CSV table of C-alpha atoms in Angstrom, one decimal:
chain,number,residue,atom,x,y,z
A,1,MET,CA,123.7,-12.6,-52.5
A,2,PRO,CA,124.8,-16.5,-52.7
A,3,LEU,CA,122.3,-19.1,-52.3
A,4,LYS,CA,120.9,-19.1,-48.8
A,5,SER,CA,121.3,-22.9,-47.9
A,6,TYR,CA,124.1,-24.7,-50.2
A,7,GLY,CA,124.7,-28.2,-49.7
A,8,VAL,CA,124.4,-31.8,-50.9
A,9,LEU,CA,121.7,-34.2,-50.5
A,10,ALA,CA,122.9,-37.9,-50.1
A,11,ALA,CA,119.8,-40.6,-50.5
A,12,ARG,CA,118.2,-43.2,-52.5
A,13,ALA,CA,116.0,-42.4,-55.4
A,14,VAL,CA,112.7,-44.1,-55.3
A,15,ASP,CA,110.4,-42.5,-57.8
A,16,ARG,CA,110.8,-40.0,-60.6
A,17,ARG,CA,108.2,-37.7,-62.6
A,18,ARG,CA,108.8,-36.0,-65.8
A,19,GLU,CA,107.1,-32.7,-66.6
A,20,GLY,CA,106.1,-31.7,-70.0
A,21,THR,CA,106.6,-28.2,-71.5
A,22,ALA,CA,102.9,-27.6,-70.5
A,23,ASP,CA,103.5,-27.7,-66.7
A,24,ASP,CA,104.2,-24.6,-65.0
A,25,THR,CA,107.8,-25.3,-64.1
A,26,PRO,CA,108.9,-27.6,-65.8
A,27,HIS,CA,111.4,-29.7,-63.7
A,28,PHE,CA,112.4,-33.4,-63.7
A,29,GLN,CA,111.4,-34.4,-60.1
A,30,ILE,CA,113.0,-37.1,-58.1
A,31,HIS,CA,111.9,-38.6,-55.1
A,32,LEU,CA,114.4,-39.6,-52.4
A,33,VAL,CA,114.5,-41.2,-49.1
A,34,ASP,CA,117.6,-41.0,-46.8
A,35,GLU,CA,118.6,-43.9,-44.1
A,36,ALA,CA,116.7,-41.9,-41.4
A,37,GLY,CA,113.4,-42.1,-43.4
A,38,THR,CA,113.1,-38.6,-44.4
A,39,HIS,CA,111.6,-37.8,-47.6
A,40,TYR,CA,113.0,-35.2,-50.2
A,41,ARG,CA,112.1,-34.1,-53.6
A,42,ALA,CA,115.0,-32.9,-56.1
A,43,ALA,CA,113.5,-30.4,-58.6
A,44,VAL,CA,115.9,-30.5,-61.6
A,45,ASN,CA,115.6,-27.9,-64.2
A,46,VAL,CA,115.1,-29.0,-67.9
A,47,LYS,CA,113.8,-25.6,-69.6
A,48,SER,CA,114.3,-22.2,-69.1
A,49,GLN,CA,111.4,-20.0,-68.9
A,50,GLU,CA,112.9,-17.5,-71.3
A,51,SER,CA,114.6,-17.7,-74.6
A,52,PRO,CA,116.7,-19.6,-75.3
A,53,SER,CA,114.7,-22.3,-73.5
A,54,GLU,CA,117.3,-25.2,-74.1
A,55,LEU,CA,119.5,-26.0,-71.3
A,56,LEU,CA,123.3,-26.8,-71.7
A,57,TYR,CA,124.2,-30.4,-70.2
A,58,LEU,CA,127.0,-32.6,-69.9
A,59,VAL,CA,126.7,-36.2,-68.7
A,60,ASP,CA,130.0,-38.0,-67.7
A,61,GLU,CA,129.3,-41.8,-67.3
A,62,SER,CA,133.0,-42.0,-66.0
A,63,PHE,CA,133.3,-39.5,-63.6
A,64,ALA,CA,136.5,-39.4,-61.5
A,65,HIS,CA,137.3,-36.4,-59.5
A,66,ALA,CA,139.2,-35.7,-56.0
A,67,LEU,CA,135.5,-34.3,-54.7
A,68,LEU,CA,134.4,-37.7,-54.6
A,69,ASP,CA,136.6,-38.6,-51.6
A,70,LYS,CA,134.9,-35.8,-49.8
A,71,LEU,CA,131.5,-36.7,-50.2
A,72,PRO,CA,129.3,-37.4,-47.0
A,73,ALA,CA,128.2,-41.1,-46.5
A,74,ALA,CA,125.6,-42.5,-48.9
A,75,GLY,CA,122.2,-42.0,-47.6
A,76,SER,CA,123.3,-39.7,-44.8
A,77,GLY,CA,120.7,-37.0,-45.9
A,78,TRP,CA,121.3,-33.3,-46.3
A,79,THR,CA,124.7,-31.7,-45.5
A,80,ASP,CA,125.4,-28.0,-45.6
A,81,LEU,CA,128.4,-27.2,-47.4
A,82,PRO,CA,131.0,-24.2,-46.9
A,83,THR,CA,131.2,-22.4,-50.4
A,84,ASP,CA,134.8,-22.5,-50.8
A,85,ALA,CA,137.8,-24.5,-52.3
A,86,GLY,CA,139.0,-27.5,-50.7
A,87,GLY,CA,135.9,-29.3,-49.7
A,88,ALA,CA,132.9,-30.9,-51.6
A,89,ALA,CA,131.4,-27.9,-53.0
A,90,LEU,CA,131.1,-27.5,-56.7
A,91,ASP,CA,132.3,-24.9,-59.0
A,92,TYR,CA,132.1,-25.4,-62.8
A,93,VAL,CA,134.5,-22.6,-63.4
A,94,ARG,CA,137.1,-23.3,-60.9
A,95,GLY,CA,136.7,-26.8,-59.8
A,96,GLU,CA,138.1,-28.3,-63.1
A,97,MET,CA,135.4,-30.9,-63.5
A,98,LEU,CA,134.2,-29.7,-67.1
A,99,ALA,CA,134.6,-27.0,-69.6
A,100,ARG,CA,131.6,-25.3,-71.3
A,101,PRO,CA,132.7,-26.2,-74.8
A,102,ASP,CA,132.0,-30.0,-73.7
A,103,MET,CA,128.3,-29.1,-72.9
A,104,LYS,CA,125.6,-29.1,-75.3
A,105,LYS,CA,121.9,-28.1,-75.5
A,106,LEU,CA,118.9,-30.3,-75.8
A,107,PRO,CA,115.1,-29.3,-75.8
A,108,ALA,CA,113.3,-30.0,-72.3
A,109,ASP,CA,110.8,-32.6,-73.8
A,110,LYS,CA,110.1,-33.7,-77.4
A,111,PRO,CA,108.5,-36.5,-79.0
A,112,GLY,CA,110.6,-39.6,-79.5
A,113,PRO,CA,113.0,-41.2,-77.1
A,114,ASP,CA,116.4,-40.3,-76.5
A,115,ASN,CA,116.3,-36.8,-77.9
A,116,ASP,CA,115.6,-34.6,-75.0
A,117,LEU,CA,116.9,-33.5,-71.6
A,118,ALA,CA,114.1,-35.4,-69.7
A,119,ASP,CA,115.2,-38.7,-71.5
A,120,VAL,CA,118.8,-38.2,-70.6
A,121,LEU,CA,117.8,-37.8,-66.9
A,122,ASP,CA,115.3,-40.6,-67.0
A,123,GLU,CA,117.8,-43.1,-68.3
A,124,HIS,CA,120.0,-42.7,-65.4
A,125,VAL,CA,117.6,-41.9,-62.6
A,126,GLN,CA,115.7,-45.1,-63.5
A,127,ARG,CA,118.8,-47.2,-63.4
A,128,ALA,CA,119.4,-45.7,-60.1
A,129,ILE,CA,115.8,-46.7,-58.9
A,130,ALA,CA,116.2,-50.1,-59.9
A,131,ASP,CA,119.5,-50.5,-57.9
A,132,GLU,CA,118.8,-50.7,-54.3
A,133,ASN,CA,122.5,-50.0,-53.7
A,134,ALA,CA,122.9,-47.2,-55.7
A,135,ALA,CA,123.3,-43.7,-54.2
A,136,LEU,CA,122.4,-40.3,-55.5
A,137,TYR,CA,123.9,-37.1,-54.4
A,138,VAL,CA,122.1,-33.8,-55.5
A,139,PHE,CA,124.1,-30.4,-54.9
A,140,GLY,CA,122.1,-27.3,-55.0
A,141,GLU,CA,119.9,-25.1,-52.6
A,142,ARG,CA,117.7,-26.8,-49.7
A,143,TRP,CA,114.2,-25.8,-49.3
A,144,GLY,CA,111.8,-26.8,-46.3
A,145,PRO,CA,110.8,-28.6,-44.2
A,146,GLU,CA,107.5,-27.1,-44.7
A,147,ASP,CA,105.5,-28.6,-41.6
A,148,GLY,CA,101.9,-29.2,-42.3
A,149,THR,CA,102.4,-29.0,-46.1
A,150,PRO,CA,102.5,-32.3,-48.1
A,151,ASP,CA,104.9,-32.4,-51.1
A,152,LYS,CA,103.2,-31.2,-54.3
A,153,ILE,CA,104.4,-33.8,-56.5
A,154,PHE,CA,105.0,-37.0,-54.5
A,155,GLY,CA,102.7,-36.3,-51.4
A,156,PHE,CA,104.9,-36.8,-48.8
A,157,GLU,CA,104.8,-34.6,-45.8
A,158,PRO,CA,106.4,-32.3,-44.6
A,159,GLY,CA,107.4,-30.8,-48.1
A,160,ASN,CA,111.2,-30.8,-48.2
A,161,GLY,CA,113.8,-30.8,-51.0
A,162,VAL,CA,116.6,-29.5,-53.1
A,163,HIS,CA,116.3,-27.3,-56.2
A,164,ASP,CA,118.9,-25.0,-58.1
A,165,VAL,CA,120.5,-28.2,-59.4
A,166,HIS,CA,122.7,-26.3,-62.0
A,167,MET,CA,125.3,-23.6,-62.5
A,168,ASN,CA,124.6,-20.9,-59.9
A,169,GLN,CA,127.1,-17.9,-61.1
A,170,GLY,CA,127.4,-15.7,-64.2
A,171,ASN,CA,123.7,-14.9,-64.3
A,172,SER,CA,122.2,-11.9,-66.1
A,173,GLU,CA,121.8,-8.6,-64.3
A,174,ARG,CA,118.4,-9.5,-63.4
A,175,PHE,CA,119.3,-12.3,-61.3
A,176,LYS,CA,122.9,-11.8,-60.1
A,177,ASP,CA,121.8,-11.6,-56.7
A,178,GLN,CA,121.8,-15.6,-56.9
A,179,ASP,CA,125.6,-15.6,-57.9
A,180,GLY,CA,128.0,-17.0,-55.9
A,181,VAL,CA,131.4,-19.0,-56.2
A,182,TRP,CA,131.6,-22.8,-55.1
A,183,GLN,CA,128.0,-23.4,-54.9
A,184,ASP,CA,127.2,-24.8,-58.1
A,185,GLY,CA,124.4,-27.6,-58.4
A,186,ALA,CA,124.7,-31.1,-60.0
A,187,LEU,CA,123.7,-34.7,-59.7
A,188,LEU,CA,126.0,-37.6,-59.1
A,189,ILE,CA,125.0,-41.1,-59.2
A,190,HIS,CA,127.2,-44.0,-57.5
A,191,LEU,CA,126.3,-47.4,-58.9
A,192,PRO,CA,128.7,-49.8,-56.6
A,193,ALA,CA,128.0,-53.2,-58.4
A,194,ASP,CA,129.3,-51.5,-61.6
A,195,GLU,CA,132.0,-49.3,-60.0
A,196,GLN,CA,130.6,-46.4,-61.8
A,197,TRP,CA,130.0,-42.7,-61.0
A,198,ILE,CA,127.8,-40.6,-63.5
A,199,ALA,CA,127.7,-37.0,-63.2
A,200,VAL,CA,125.1,-34.7,-64.7
A,201,PHE,CA,126.0,-31.0,-64.9
A,202,LEU,CA,123.4,-28.4,-66.1
A,203,ALA,CA,123.6,-24.7,-67.1
A,204,PHE,CA,121.5,-22.0,-68.5
A,205,GLN,CA,122.8,-20.5,-71.8
A,206,SER,CA,122.3,-17.1,-70.4
A,207,GLN,CA,125.0,-17.8,-67.7
A,208,SER,CA,128.6,-16.3,-68.3
A,209,TRP,CA,131.6,-18.6,-67.6
A,210,ASN,CA,133.7,-15.6,-66.9
A,211,THR,CA,132.9,-14.8,-63.4
A,212,ASP,CA,134.5,-12.9,-60.5
A,213,ASP,CA,136.5,-15.0,-58.0
A,214,SER,CA,134.8,-13.6,-54.8
A,215,THR,CA,131.1,-12.7,-56.2
A,216,GLY,CA,130.5,-15.1,-58.9
A,217,HIS,CA,129.1,-12.0,-61.2
A,218,ALA,CA,129.6,-12.2,-64.6
A,219,GLU,CA,132.7,-10.0,-65.7
A,220,ASP,CA,132.2,-10.1,-69.3
A,221,ALA,CA,128.8,-9.6,-71.0
A,222,ALA,CA,130.1,-11.0,-74.3
A,223,ASP,CA,130.6,-14.4,-72.8
A,224,ARG,CA,126.9,-14.7,-72.1
A,225,PRO,CA,125.3,-15.8,-75.3
A,226,GLY,CA,121.6,-16.1,-74.4
A,227,GLU,CA,118.6,-14.0,-73.2
A,228,PRO,CA,118.3,-13.8,-69.3
A,229,THR,CA,117.0,-17.2,-67.9
A,230,GLU,CA,115.6,-17.1,-64.4
A,231,PRO,CA,116.4,-20.2,-62.0
A,232,THR,CA,112.9,-21.2,-60.8
A,233,GLU,CA,111.5,-22.0,-57.5
A,234,PRO,CA,110.2,-25.6,-57.3
A,235,SER,CA,107.9,-24.9,-54.3
A,236,GLU,CA,105.8,-22.0,-55.8
A,237,PRO,CA,106.8,-21.3,-59.3
A,238,THR,CA,106.0,-18.0,-60.8
A,239,GLU,CA,105.7,-16.8,-64.4
A,240,PRO,CA,108.3,-14.1,-65.3
A,241,SER,CA,107.3,-11.0,-67.0
A,242,ASP,CA,108.3,-10.8,-70.7
A,243,PRO,CA,111.8,-9.2,-71.2
A,244,ALA,CA,111.4,-5.6,-72.2
A,245,GLY,CA,111.9,-4.6,-75.6
A,246,PRO,CA,112.0,-6.7,-78.8
A,247,THR,CA,114.7,-9.4,-79.4
A,248,ASP,CA,116.5,-10.1,-82.6
A,249,PRO,CA,116.0,-13.6,-84.0
A,250,PRO,CA,118.5,-16.1,-83.5
A,251,ARG,CA,121.4,-16.3,-85.8
A,252,LEU,CA,122.1,-19.4,-87.6
A,253,PRO,CA,125.9,-20.3,-87.7
A,254,ALA,CA,127.7,-19.7,-90.8
A,255,VAL,CA,128.6,-23.6,-91.1
A,256,ARG,CA,126.0,-25.6,-89.8
A,257,ILE,CA,124.4,-29.1,-90.1
A,258,HIS,CA,122.2,-29.1,-93.4
A,259,SER,CA,120.9,-32.7,-93.3
A,260,ALA,CA,121.7,-36.3,-92.2
A,261,LEU,CA,120.9,-39.7,-93.9
A,262,VAL,CA,120.2,-41.5,-90.5
A,263,ASN,CA,118.4,-44.3,-92.1
A,264,PRO,CA,120.3,-45.4,-95.5
A,265,GLN,CA,118.7,-48.3,-97.5
A,266,GLY,CA,120.1,-51.7,-97.3
A,267,PRO,CA,120.9,-54.0,-94.6
A,268,ALA,CA,123.0,-53.1,-91.5
A,269,PRO,CA,125.4,-52.0,-91.0
A,270,GLU,CA,124.4,-49.0,-93.0
A,271,ARG,CA,126.7,-46.0,-93.7
A,272,GLU,CA,125.1,-42.8,-92.3
A,273,THR,CA,126.1,-39.3,-93.8
A,274,ILE,CA,126.0,-36.0,-92.3
A,275,THR,CA,126.0,-33.0,-94.8
A,276,LEU,CA,127.3,-29.4,-93.7
A,277,VAL,CA,126.8,-26.3,-95.6
A,278,ASN,CA,128.9,-23.1,-95.8
A,279,ALA,CA,126.5,-20.1,-95.6
A,280,SER,CA,129.0,-17.4,-95.2
A,281,GLN,CA,130.8,-15.3,-97.8
A,282,ALA,CA,134.3,-16.7,-96.9
A,283,ALA,CA,135.9,-20.1,-97.1
A,284,VAL,CA,136.3,-22.2,-93.9
A,285,ASP,CA,139.0,-24.8,-93.1
A,286,LEU,CA,137.2,-27.7,-91.3
A,287,GLY,CA,140.8,-29.3,-90.2
A,288,GLY,CA,140.4,-29.7,-86.4
A,289,TRP,CA,136.4,-29.6,-86.4
A,290,HIS,CA,134.6,-32.5,-85.1
A,291,LEU,CA,131.0,-34.0,-85.2
A,292,ALA,CA,129.3,-35.8,-82.0
A,293,ASP,CA,126.1,-38.1,-81.6
A,294,ARG,CA,123.9,-38.1,-78.6
A,295,ASN,CA,126.3,-40.1,-76.5
A,296,GLU,CA,129.0,-37.5,-77.0
A,297,ARG,CA,131.2,-39.6,-79.2
A,298,ARG,CA,133.4,-37.4,-81.0
A,299,VAL,CA,134.9,-37.9,-84.5
A,300,PRO,CA,137.3,-35.5,-86.6
A,301,LEU,CA,136.3,-34.1,-89.8
A,302,PRO,CA,139.0,-34.1,-92.7
A,303,ALA,CA,141.1,-31.2,-93.3
A,304,GLN,CA,138.7,-29.9,-95.9
A,305,ARG,CA,138.3,-26.3,-97.3
A,306,LEU,CA,134.7,-25.4,-97.7
A,307,GLU,CA,134.1,-22.6,-100.1
A,308,PRO,CA,131.3,-20.1,-99.8
A,309,GLY,CA,127.9,-21.7,-100.4
A,310,ALA,CA,129.5,-25.3,-100.8
A,311,THR,CA,128.2,-28.3,-99.0
A,312,PHE,CA,130.3,-31.4,-97.6
A,313,THR,CA,129.0,-34.9,-96.9
A,314,PHE,CA,130.8,-36.8,-94.3
A,315,ALA,CA,130.2,-40.5,-94.1
A,316,ALA,CA,129.8,-41.2,-90.3
A,317,ALA,CA,133.2,-42.8,-89.1
A,318,ASP,CA,133.5,-45.7,-86.5
A,319,GLY,CA,132.2,-44.4,-83.2
A,320,LEU,CA,129.8,-42.1,-84.5
A,321,GLN,CA,126.2,-43.7,-84.4
A,322,LEU,CA,122.8,-42.0,-85.8
A,323,GLY,CA,120.3,-44.2,-83.9
A,324,ASN,CA,117.1,-44.9,-85.8
A,325,ARG,CA,115.2,-44.0,-82.6
A,326,GLY,CA,116.0,-40.3,-82.6
A,327,GLY,CA,119.2,-38.5,-81.7
A,328,THR,CA,121.3,-35.4,-81.7
A,329,ILE,CA,124.1,-34.2,-83.7
A,330,THR,CA,126.7,-31.5,-82.6
A,331,LEU,CA,129.2,-29.7,-84.8
A,332,PHE,CA,132.5,-28.5,-83.0
A,333,ASP,CA,135.1,-26.0,-84.4
A,334,GLN,CA,138.8,-26.3,-84.0
A,335,ALA,CA,138.5,-24.6,-80.5
A,336,GLY,CA,136.0,-26.9,-79.4
A,337,THR,CA,133.3,-24.6,-79.2
A,338,THR,CA,129.7,-25.9,-80.1
A,339,VAL,CA,128.9,-24.3,-83.7
A,340,HIS,CA,125.7,-26.3,-84.3
A,341,THR,CA,123.4,-28.7,-82.6
A,342,VAL,CA,120.5,-30.4,-84.2
A,343,THR,CA,117.9,-33.3,-83.0
A,344,TYR,CA,115.8,-35.5,-85.0
A,345,SER,CA,112.9,-37.8,-83.9
A,346,GLU,CA,112.1,-41.6,-84.4
A,347,ASN,CA,109.6,-40.6,-86.9
A,348,GLN,CA,112.0,-38.6,-88.8
A,349,ALA,CA,114.4,-41.7,-88.9
A,350,ARG,CA,111.7,-44.1,-90.1
A,351,GLN,CA,112.2,-42.7,-93.8
A,352,GLU,CA,114.6,-45.2,-95.1
A,353,GLY,CA,116.8,-43.8,-97.6
A,354,SER,CA,115.6,-40.3,-97.1
A,355,PRO,CA,117.7,-37.6,-95.3
A,356,VAL,CA,116.5,-35.6,-92.3
A,357,VAL,CA,117.0,-32.1,-93.6
A,358,PHE,CA,117.6,-29.4,-90.6
A,359,ASP,CA,118.6,-26.3,-92.7
A,360,ALA,CA,115.8,-26.0,-95.6
């Protein structure tokens, strides 16, 4: 069965709250108000309650798509959307808005700035809060109004809001009843003064991107790389039971990011380096591979043959920045598939001249 009430909320953001990993959900919570004065809460998942816990995400800071012309008016509140092509409904697989290889994973909440998913959301939502002309569009499933019940996060009454702000198809067998096509969630932010649209797309690692065109069910289990992940209910979250049976430890990729010299000695501009290692038994040609920083700036690797057990140190090229306040590095193969992603904190980056080692 697809989502019960799919649509989009058009409103203004007035507050937000991060929930740490110790919270029962956790979500990134956004308080919104429409032009009629109705209050809403958008509960945006930042962590899976089952392994692998990191969500896949993509932020497009120059989003342009035909659906922008089909959105309801800014501040107009909740609008139900038909779950079919040709309207404002979203579909990650069919809507030609993004590709899975462009998404990367981040932990929900990690010490240090700009190195977790809550940081990513906080940066853009705070920018919208500070601009009284900014408009948010939150796609997902509505809950409420819950008459007589105040909102559990922001206290307004009645409780009312949107959840499932993520991909809503290709779920594991346990949660396939929530599958559907043209019912995916996302967050769009419009900043009129800057003539800018920002799109935030989220998905669970356990979801397949090879889905049936009528049901949204996964067609190929091999396309689902993670353990089952449950989209959580924001109003009354429950703790899922442990998955049955033992699970294998995660496999490290054959070619991976071994270390990075984030803070070289000497005055700026320094020359950061990234070292890869081939832990497989076969040589790998790095031609067509790319590295990307936390802002998703990609630079190509040279056509380098990496022998078994060998390492290769890449001097960060123009456009690739390893910030000293923490960051992310992602390795992509020649097909554009994410091979390895690592993160480092501000504390790790403070050690001038000492590389941050990810693969000890």
